[in-house]
Coordinates of C-alpha atoms in Angstrom, one line a residue:
M1 CA 41.8 27.9 -2.5
K2 CA 44.6 26.1 -2.3
F3 CA 44.7 22.6 -1.0
N4 CA 47.3 20.6 -0.3
L5 CA 47.0 17.2 1.5
R6 CA 51.0 16.4 1.7
G7 CA 51.2 13.5 4.5
F8 CA 47.8 12.8 4.3
K9 CA 47.8 9.2 4.1
A10 CA 50.5 8.6 6.7
V11 CA 47.8 10.2 9.3
F12 CA 45.0 8.1 7.9
G13 CA 46.7 4.8 8.6
F14 CA 48.4 6.1 11.8
S15 CA 45.2 7.6 13.0
F16 CA 42.7 4.6 11.9
K17 CA 45.5 1.9 13.4
Q18 CA 45.3 3.9 16.8
S19 CA 41.5 4.1 16.9
A20 CA 39.9 1.0 15.5
D21 CA 43.0 -1.4 16.6
T22 CA 41.8 -1.9 20.2
L23 CA 40.5 -4.1 22.3
S24 CA 37.6 -1.9 23.5
F25 CA 36.7 -1.3 19.4
K26 CA 36.8 -4.7 18.6
V27 CA 35.0 -6.2 21.7
T28 CA 32.3 -3.3 21.5
T29 CA 31.7 -4.1 17.7
V30 CA 31.3 -8.0 18.1
L31 CA 29.6 -7.7 21.6
V32 CA 26.7 -5.4 20.1
A33 CA 26.6 -7.3 16.6
I34 CA 25.9 -10.2 18.6
L35 CA 23.2 -8.9 20.9
L36 CA 21.3 -7.1 17.9
A37 CA 21.2 -10.5 15.9
G38 CA 20.5 -12.4 18.8
A39 CA 17.5 -9.9 20.1
L40 CA 15.9 -9.8 16.4
I41 CA 15.8 -13.8 16.6
L42 CA 14.6 -13.7 19.5
V43 CA 11.7 -11.2 18.9
N44 CA 10.6 -13.2 15.8
I45 CA 10.4 -16.6 17.3
F46 CA 8.2 -15.1 20.3
G47 CA 6.1 -13.0 17.6
A48 CA 5.6 -16.1 15.8
R49 CA 4.7 -17.9 18.7
S50 CA 2.2 -15.1 19.8
A51 CA 1.0 -15.0 16.3
K52 CA 0.2 -18.6 16.4
P53 CA -3.6 -19.1 17.3
E54 CA -4.8 -20.2 20.5
E55 CA -6.2 -23.7 20.5
D56 CA -9.2 -25.1 22.1
S57 CA -9.1 -28.6 23.5
A58 CA -12.8 -29.0 24.0
A59 CA -14.1 -28.2 20.3
P60 CA -12.3 -27.1 17.1
A61 CA -12.1 -23.8 16.4
P62 CA -14.1 -22.2 13.7
I63 CA -12.8 -19.5 10.8
V64 CA -15.6 -17.6 8.9
G65 CA -14.8 -17.1 5.8
E66 CA -15.2 -14.4 3.1
I67 CA -13.0 -13.0 0.4
T68 CA -10.8 -10.5 1.8
D69 CA -8.2 -7.5 0.8
N70 CA -5.5 -8.9 3.0
S71 CA -5.5 -12.5 1.7
Q72 CA -2.1 -14.0 0.5
P73 CA -1.7 -15.9 -2.5
L74 CA -0.4 -19.7 -1.1
S75 CA 2.7 -21.1 -2.7
A76 CA 2.4 -24.1 -0.5
V77 CA 0.3 -25.3 2.7
L78 CA 0.9 -27.3 5.8
T79 CA -2.5 -28.7 5.3
E80 CA -2.3 -32.7 4.2
N81 CA -5.9 -33.3 4.2
I82 CA -9.7 -31.6 4.2
I83 CA -12.3 -33.1 5.1
V84 CA -15.6 -31.5 3.4
L85 CA -19.1 -31.5 5.4
D86 CA -21.5 -30.2 2.8
E87 CA -25.1 -29.3 3.7
S88 CA -25.5 -26.7 1.3
G89 CA -27.8 -29.0 -0.5
L90 CA -26.5 -28.2 -4.0
G91 CA -24.7 -31.9 -4.4
P92 CA -21.3 -33.0 -3.8
I93 CA -18.2 -30.5 -5.3
D94 CA -15.3 -32.0 -6.3
F95 CA -12.6 -29.6 -4.7
A96 CA -9.6 -31.6 -5.8
N97 CA -10.6 -31.6 -9.4
Q98 CA -11.2 -28.1 -9.0
L99 CA -7.9 -27.2 -7.8
K100 CA -5.7 -29.7 -9.9
G101 CA -4.3 -26.7 -11.8
N102 CA -2.9 -25.2 -8.3
A103 CA 0.4 -26.1 -6.8
A104 CA -0.3 -25.1 -3.4
F105 CA -3.1 -27.9 -3.1
G106 CA -1.1 -31.0 -5.2
A107 CA -0.6 -33.3 -2.3
V108 CA -3.8 -31.9 -0.3
K109 CA -6.6 -34.8 -0.5
F110 CA -10.2 -34.0 0.1
S111 CA -12.7 -36.6 1.4
S112 CA -16.5 -36.2 2.3
Y113 CA -18.0 -36.8 5.8
E114 CA -21.6 -38.0 6.1
G115 CA -23.0 -36.0 8.8
S116 CA -23.2 -32.6 10.1
D117 CA -21.4 -33.0 14.1
I118 CA -18.2 -31.6 13.6
K119 CA -17.2 -33.0 17.3
E120 CA -17.8 -36.3 15.8
A121 CA -16.3 -36.1 12.7
A122 CA -12.9 -34.8 14.8
E123 CA -12.9 -38.0 16.6
S124 CA -12.3 -40.1 13.0
S125 CA -9.3 -42.0 12.4
D126 CA -8.5 -39.7 9.1
V127 CA -8.0 -37.0 11.4
T128 CA -4.6 -35.7 11.9
D129 CA -2.8 -32.7 13.3
K130 CA -2.8 -31.2 9.9
T131 CA -6.6 -31.9 8.7
L132 CA -8.7 -29.0 8.2
F133 CA -12.6 -29.3 8.2
L134 CA -14.8 -27.2 5.6
H135 CA -18.5 -26.7 7.0
I136 CA -20.9 -25.5 4.1
I137 CA -24.4 -24.5 5.1
K138 CA -27.5 -22.9 3.9
E139 CA -29.1 -20.2 6.2
D140 CA -31.7 -17.9 5.0
G141 CA -31.0 -18.2 1.6
N142 CA -27.6 -17.2 1.8
Y143 CA -24.4 -20.0 2.0
L144 CA -22.0 -19.5 4.6
L145 CA -18.2 -21.7 4.2
E146 CA -16.0 -22.2 7.3
T147 CA -13.1 -23.8 8.0
I148 CA -12.7 -25.0 11.4
F149 CA -9.4 -26.4 13.1
P150 CA -9.0 -29.8 15.1
P151 CA -7.7 -30.2 18.2
E152 CA -3.4 -29.8 18.4
S153 CA -3.7 -28.6 14.9
L154 CA -0.5 -27.2 13.6
I155 CA -2.0 -25.1 10.7
S156 CA -1.9 -21.2 11.2
G157 CA -4.9 -19.2 11.2
S158 CA -3.6 -17.5 8.2
E159 CA -3.0 -20.5 6.3
A160 CA -6.5 -21.6 6.9
D161 CA -7.5 -18.1 5.8
S162 CA -5.9 -18.2 2.5
I163 CA -7.2 -21.6 2.1
L164 CA -10.7 -20.6 2.8
N165 CA -10.4 -17.8 -0.1
Q166 CA -9.4 -20.7 -2.5
L167 CA -12.3 -22.5 -1.5
I168 CA -14.9 -19.9 -1.6
Q169 CA -13.9 -19.0 -5.4
V170 CA -14.5 -23.2 -6.0
F171 CA -17.7 -23.1 -4.2
E172 CA -18.7 -19.8 -6.2
A173 CA -17.9 -21.2 -9.4
F174 CA -19.9 -24.2 -8.7
K175 CA -22.9 -22.0 -7.8
M176 CA -22.9 -20.4 -11.4
E177 CA -22.7 -24.3 -13.2
K178 CA -25.4 -25.3 -11.1
A179 CA -27.3 -22.2 -12.5
G180 CA -26.9 -23.0 -15.8
L181 CA -24.1 -20.5 -17.1
A182 CA -21.9 -21.8 -19.7
E183 CA -18.1 -22.4 -18.9
N184 CA -16.8 -19.1 -20.3
Q185 CA -19.5 -17.3 -18.1
V186 CA -18.4 -18.8 -14.9
S187 CA -14.4 -17.8 -15.7
L188 CA -15.4 -14.3 -16.7
F189 CA -17.4 -14.0 -13.3
T190 CA -14.4 -15.7 -11.2
Q191 CA -11.5 -13.6 -12.6
S192 CA -10.2 -11.9 -9.6
G193 CA -10.5 -8.0 -9.9
G194 CA -9.8 -4.9 -7.4
Y195 CA -10.5 -1.4 -7.3
T196 CA -8.7 1.8 -5.5
V197 CA -10.3 5.2 -5.0
S198 CA -8.0 8.4 -5.2
S199 CA -7.9 11.7 -5.9
L200 CA -6.0 13.6 -8.7
G201 CA -2.2 14.1 -7.4
E202 CA -2.7 12.4 -4.0
D203 CA -0.4 9.8 -3.1
E204 CA -2.3 6.9 -3.0
D205 CA 0.9 4.6 -2.2
I206 CA 0.7 3.8 1.7
A207 CA 4.2 2.1 1.3
N208 CA 5.4 5.4 -0.3
M209 CA 3.5 7.3 2.8
V210 CA 5.0 4.9 5.2
V211 CA 8.3 5.7 4.0
K212 CA 8.1 9.2 3.4
M213 CA 7.2 9.2 7.4
L214 CA 9.9 6.8 8.6
A215 CA 13.1 6.6 6.4
P216 CA 14.2 10.6 7.0
M217 CA 13.7 9.9 10.8
A218 CA 15.4 6.4 10.7
F219 CA 18.3 8.1 8.8
S220 CA 18.4 11.3 11.0
F221 CA 18.4 9.2 14.3
I222 CA 21.4 7.1 12.7
L223 CA 23.4 10.1 11.5
Y224 CA 22.8 11.9 15.1
F225 CA 24.1 8.8 17.4
M226 CA 26.8 8.4 14.9
L227 CA 27.7 12.0 15.6
I228 CA 27.1 11.5 19.0
F229 CA 29.5 9.2 19.5
Y230 CA 32.1 10.3 17.4
G231 CA 31.9 14.0 17.3
Q232 CA 33.0 14.6 20.3
Q233 CA 36.2 12.2 20.2
I234 CA 37.2 14.1 17.2
S235 CA 36.8 17.6 18.8
K236 CA 39.0 16.0 21.8
S237 CA 41.7 14.7 19.4
V238 CA 42.1 17.5 17.3
S239 CA 42.2 20.0 20.2
G240 CA 44.9 17.8 21.7
E241 CA 46.6 17.8 18.8
K242 CA 47.1 21.8 19.1
T243 CA 48.5 21.4 22.7
S244 CA 51.2 18.9 21.8
K245 CA 54.6 19.7 21.4
L246 CA 55.6 18.0 18.7
V247 CA 52.7 19.9 16.5
E248 CA 55.1 22.6 15.3
T249 CA 57.6 19.5 14.0
L250 CA 55.1 18.0 12.2
L251 CA 53.2 20.7 10.6
V252 CA 56.7 21.0 8.6
S253 CA 56.2 17.4 6.6
V254 CA 52.3 17.3 6.9
R255 CA 50.1 20.0 5.6
P256 CA 47.5 21.4 8.1
E257 CA 44.5 20.4 5.2
A258 CA 46.3 16.9 5.6
L259 CA 46.2 16.8 9.1
I260 CA 42.8 17.7 9.8
A261 CA 41.6 15.3 6.6
G262 CA 43.4 12.3 7.2
K263 CA 42.7 12.4 11.6
V264 CA 38.7 12.9 11.1
L265 CA 38.5 10.8 8.0
A266 CA 40.1 7.8 10.3
V267 CA 37.3 8.4 12.9
A268 CA 34.5 8.4 10.4
T269 CA 35.9 5.5 8.4
Q270 CA 36.0 3.8 11.7
G271 CA 32.2 5.2 12.7
V272 CA 31.0 4.1 9.4
L273 CA 32.5 0.7 9.7
Q274 CA 31.1 -0.3 13.1
F275 CA 27.6 0.9 12.3
T276 CA 27.9 -1.2 9.0
I277 CA 28.8 -4.2 10.8
W278 CA 25.9 -3.5 13.4
I279 CA 23.3 -2.9 10.6
I280 CA 24.5 -6.3 8.8
A281 CA 23.7 -8.0 12.2
L282 CA 20.1 -6.3 12.5
I283 CA 19.3 -7.5 9.1
G284 CA 20.6 -11.1 9.7
G285 CA 18.7 -11.0 12.7
L286 CA 16.1 -10.2 11.2
Y287 CA 15.9 -13.0 7.8
G288 CA 17.6 -15.4 10.0
G289 CA 15.5 -15.0 12.8
N290 CA 12.2 -15.2 10.2
I291 CA 13.9 -18.3 8.6
I292 CA 14.0 -20.2 12.4
A293 CA 10.6 -18.8 13.3
G294 CA 9.4 -20.3 10.0
S295 CA 10.6 -23.7 10.3
M296 CA 9.1 -23.6 14.5
Y297 CA 6.0 -22.1 13.6
P298 CA 5.3 -22.6 9.8
G299 CA 3.5 -20.0 7.4
Y300 CA 4.6 -17.5 9.7
T301 CA 6.3 -14.3 8.4
N302 CA 7.8 -11.2 10.0
P303 CA 5.3 -8.2 9.0
V304 CA 8.9 -6.3 8.3
I305 CA 10.0 -8.4 6.1
T306 CA 6.3 -8.4 4.2
F307 CA 6.4 -4.6 4.3
I308 CA 9.7 -5.0 3.0
D309 CA 8.5 -7.0 -0.2
L310 CA 5.5 -4.8 -0.3
L311 CA 7.9 -1.5 -0.6
K312 CA 10.3 -2.9 -3.4
D313 CA 6.8 -3.4 -5.5
T314 CA 5.6 -0.3 -4.9
I315 CA 8.4 2.5 -5.1
G316 CA 9.9 4.1 -7.8
Q317 CA 11.6 2.4 -10.8
S318 CA 15.4 3.6 -9.6
A319 CA 14.5 2.9 -6.3
L320 CA 16.8 0.3 -4.1
S321 CA 18.6 -0.6 -7.2
L322 CA 22.4 -1.2 -6.9
P323 CA 23.4 2.4 -8.3
A324 CA 21.1 4.2 -5.8
I325 CA 22.0 2.1 -3.0
L326 CA 25.8 2.9 -3.4
I327 CA 25.1 6.5 -4.2
S328 CA 23.3 6.6 -0.8
I329 CA 25.7 5.2 1.0
L330 CA 28.6 7.5 -0.4
F331 CA 26.5 10.5 0.2
F332 CA 25.3 9.2 3.9
F333 CA 29.1 8.9 4.1
F334 CA 30.2 12.3 3.2
G335 CA 27.3 13.8 5.1
F336 CA 29.0 12.4 8.1
L337 CA 32.4 13.4 7.2
F338 CA 31.0 17.0 6.3
Y339 CA 29.6 16.8 10.1
S340 CA 32.6 15.2 11.5
L341 CA 34.9 17.8 9.8
L342 CA 32.6 20.5 11.8
A343 CA 33.7 18.7 14.9
A344 CA 37.1 19.1 14.1
L345 CA 36.6 23.0 13.0
A346 CA 35.0 23.1 17.0
G347 CA 38.2 21.6 18.3
S348 CA 40.3 23.7 16.6
M349 CA 38.4 26.8 18.0
V350 CA 39.4 25.7 21.6
S351 CA 42.9 26.2 23.4
K352 CA 42.5 23.2 25.7
P353 CA 41.3 19.7 25.2
E354 CA 39.2 20.1 28.4
D355 CA 37.2 22.6 26.7
A356 CA 36.1 20.6 24.0
A357 CA 32.9 20.2 25.7
S358 CA 31.9 24.0 25.6
T359 CA 32.2 24.2 21.4
Q360 CA 29.7 21.2 20.9
G361 CA 26.7 23.5 20.2
I362 CA 28.8 24.5 17.0
I363 CA 28.1 20.5 16.0
M364 CA 24.5 19.9 17.8
L365 CA 22.5 22.9 16.7
P366 CA 22.8 22.5 13.0
I367 CA 22.0 18.7 13.7
V368 CA 19.1 19.4 15.8
V369 CA 17.9 22.7 13.2
S370 CA 18.7 20.6 10.0
F371 CA 16.9 17.7 11.3
M372 CA 13.7 19.5 12.2
L373 CA 13.7 21.4 9.0
S374 CA 14.5 18.3 7.1
Y375 CA 11.8 15.9 8.2
F376 CA 8.8 18.2 9.2
V377 CA 8.8 20.7 6.4
P378 CA 8.7 18.3 3.9
L379 CA 6.0 16.6 5.7
S380 CA 3.5 19.3 5.2
G381 CA 4.0 19.2 1.6
N382 CA 6.5 21.9 0.6
E383 CA 8.3 20.5 -2.1
S384 CA 10.2 23.8 -3.0
F385 CA 12.0 23.6 0.5
T386 CA 13.1 20.0 -0.3
A387 CA 14.6 20.9 -3.8
V388 CA 16.5 23.5 -2.3
A389 CA 17.6 21.7 0.9
R390 CA 19.3 19.0 -1.3
Y391 CA 21.9 21.3 -2.0
I392 CA 22.7 22.7 0.8
P393 CA 25.4 20.6 3.4
F394 CA 23.8 20.7 6.2
T395 CA 20.6 19.4 5.6
A396 CA 21.2 17.2 2.2
P397 CA 22.3 14.2 4.6
F398 CA 19.0 14.1 6.0
I399 CA 17.2 14.2 2.8
V400 CA 19.2 12.6 -0.1
P401 CA 20.0 9.3 0.6
V402 CA 16.1 8.7 1.4
D403 CA 15.3 10.1 -1.8
L404 CA 17.8 8.2 -4.1
L405 CA 16.3 4.8 -2.2
T406 CA 13.2 5.7 -2.6
G407 CA 13.5 6.9 -6.3
V408 CA 12.1 10.4 -5.6
V409 CA 16.1 11.7 -7.0
S410 CA 17.3 10.0 -10.5
I411 CA 20.8 8.4 -10.5
P412 CA 22.2 11.3 -12.4
H413 CA 20.6 14.1 -10.3
G414 CA 21.8 11.9 -7.3
L415 CA 25.3 11.8 -8.9
L416 CA 25.3 15.7 -9.0
L417 CA 24.0 16.1 -5.6
L418 CA 27.2 14.0 -4.5
A419 CA 29.5 16.6 -6.5
V420 CA 28.2 19.4 -4.5
M421 CA 28.4 17.5 -0.9
I422 CA 31.6 16.5 -1.7
L423 CA 33.0 20.3 -3.0
F424 CA 31.6 21.6 0.4
T425 CA 33.3 18.9 2.2
A426 CA 36.7 19.5 0.5
I427 CA 35.9 23.5 1.5
M428 CA 35.3 22.4 5.5
V429 CA 38.7 20.3 4.9
N430 CA 40.5 23.5 3.8
L431 CA 38.9 25.8 6.4
S432 CA 39.7 23.3 9.4
G433 CA 43.1 23.6 8.4
R434 CA 43.7 27.0 7.9
I435 CA 41.6 28.1 11.6
F436 CA 43.5 24.9 13.3
K437 CA 46.8 26.2 11.6
G438 CA 46.2 29.7 13.1
L439 CA 44.9 29.0 16.6
I440 CA 48.3 26.7 16.9
L441 CA 50.1 29.7 19.3
Y442 CA 47.3 30.2 21.1
N443 CA 47.0 27.7 24.0
G444 CA 45.6 28.5 26.9
Q445 CA 44.3 32.1 25.5
K446 CA 40.7 32.5 25.1
I447 CA 39.5 32.7 21.4
T448 CA 37.0 34.9 20.1
F449 CA 35.5 35.0 17.0
R450 CA 37.7 38.0 16.1
T451 CA 40.4 36.0 16.8
I452 CA 39.0 33.8 14.0
K453 CA 38.2 36.1 11.6
G454 CA 41.5 37.6 11.7
V455 CA 42.8 33.7 11.6
L456 CA 41.0 33.2 8.1
S457 CA 41.6 37.1 6.9
G458 CA 45.3 36.3 7.6
K459 CA 45.8 39.3 9.7
Q460 CA 46.5 37.1 12.6

């Protein structure tokens, strides 16, 4: 395969400046980035507002507690004081002493209220918008603990639930002490534990399951829309170059492969750069909005950020590592470049720029079929197809970046797959250049597959 990129640098520089150094490109990039970031900031704020529990000014709102699987460990609390109404009959419980080793309760004051009327207790001068009531009662031989908000409380329901879980553990330890258990026995009974039920070979990791379903779709949609936005632009640009009166003169100093590669890489770089700015804006809006919403509504965390943190703790060892991220970005770029060269190939096959739309099926059909195969076949559990599809240039861009990010594919294997993708991209550059050069003289004439076959074989 003869491969010469003489003149590539000049073509790339001129084409990139021509497409990226325009007012429309700059305005669109900046405006969309601002809208995306602003929209996510508003979503965080309204989400935090809707997540705040509704308050009933007529009476405090109780939260009946039990130790739940979704309770979160406390790092800090907004609550300043907790008033205990103890009707258990077990005697006074020193919550402050039991929790003195817990940093989250370092600034929390505990006090007792003599009585059982919650509304009366809520009228005490010690009650503020950062007060919680803990009500302990005994019903039918069982003990019930509940936390209660005073009117106009600033404390979130999730914080109250997490605090209640901590207080329940202290109460359970107190009951065991009252039963005469030794200190080491109490410690043994109060140690936290958990269990899972799974079948051999079954993926019990919910985070991995969600990523397996959503990540390929997200990558596929990004690639799909990028090709929709820039694919036709590449086709028109290449077909327009064919009809230029200066193309014969241009090809004297620039190789056809260099012309195709330079123009396509310029548009591909512009597209990746633009989408990268938009993705950074999305991430900035997500985390920035979470910080703003958290300052307005303490205790709020965006569910997406919670899931990302969970994902980091549950997926493979090489997942989300810096090498995996870099290789994924490179693979995604060369995958986009491969399909962009396919768009250039389609543009080389038309005799007039106006006919570029008629060849879009050459681009769209492989994209749609590859997406369907890459997404739905692996979901059915067909791992043998996925292993082969990673080496096919049409399906690999939809599979490999996600597999690298989730740790399914190791770093050395990812480098091998990247080398294969680069090889197929180079072949596509050569193929597009040969067809482009061979069909220059077919302006205004109908081009058939027989004509293209003759060009590739050197007979025309």
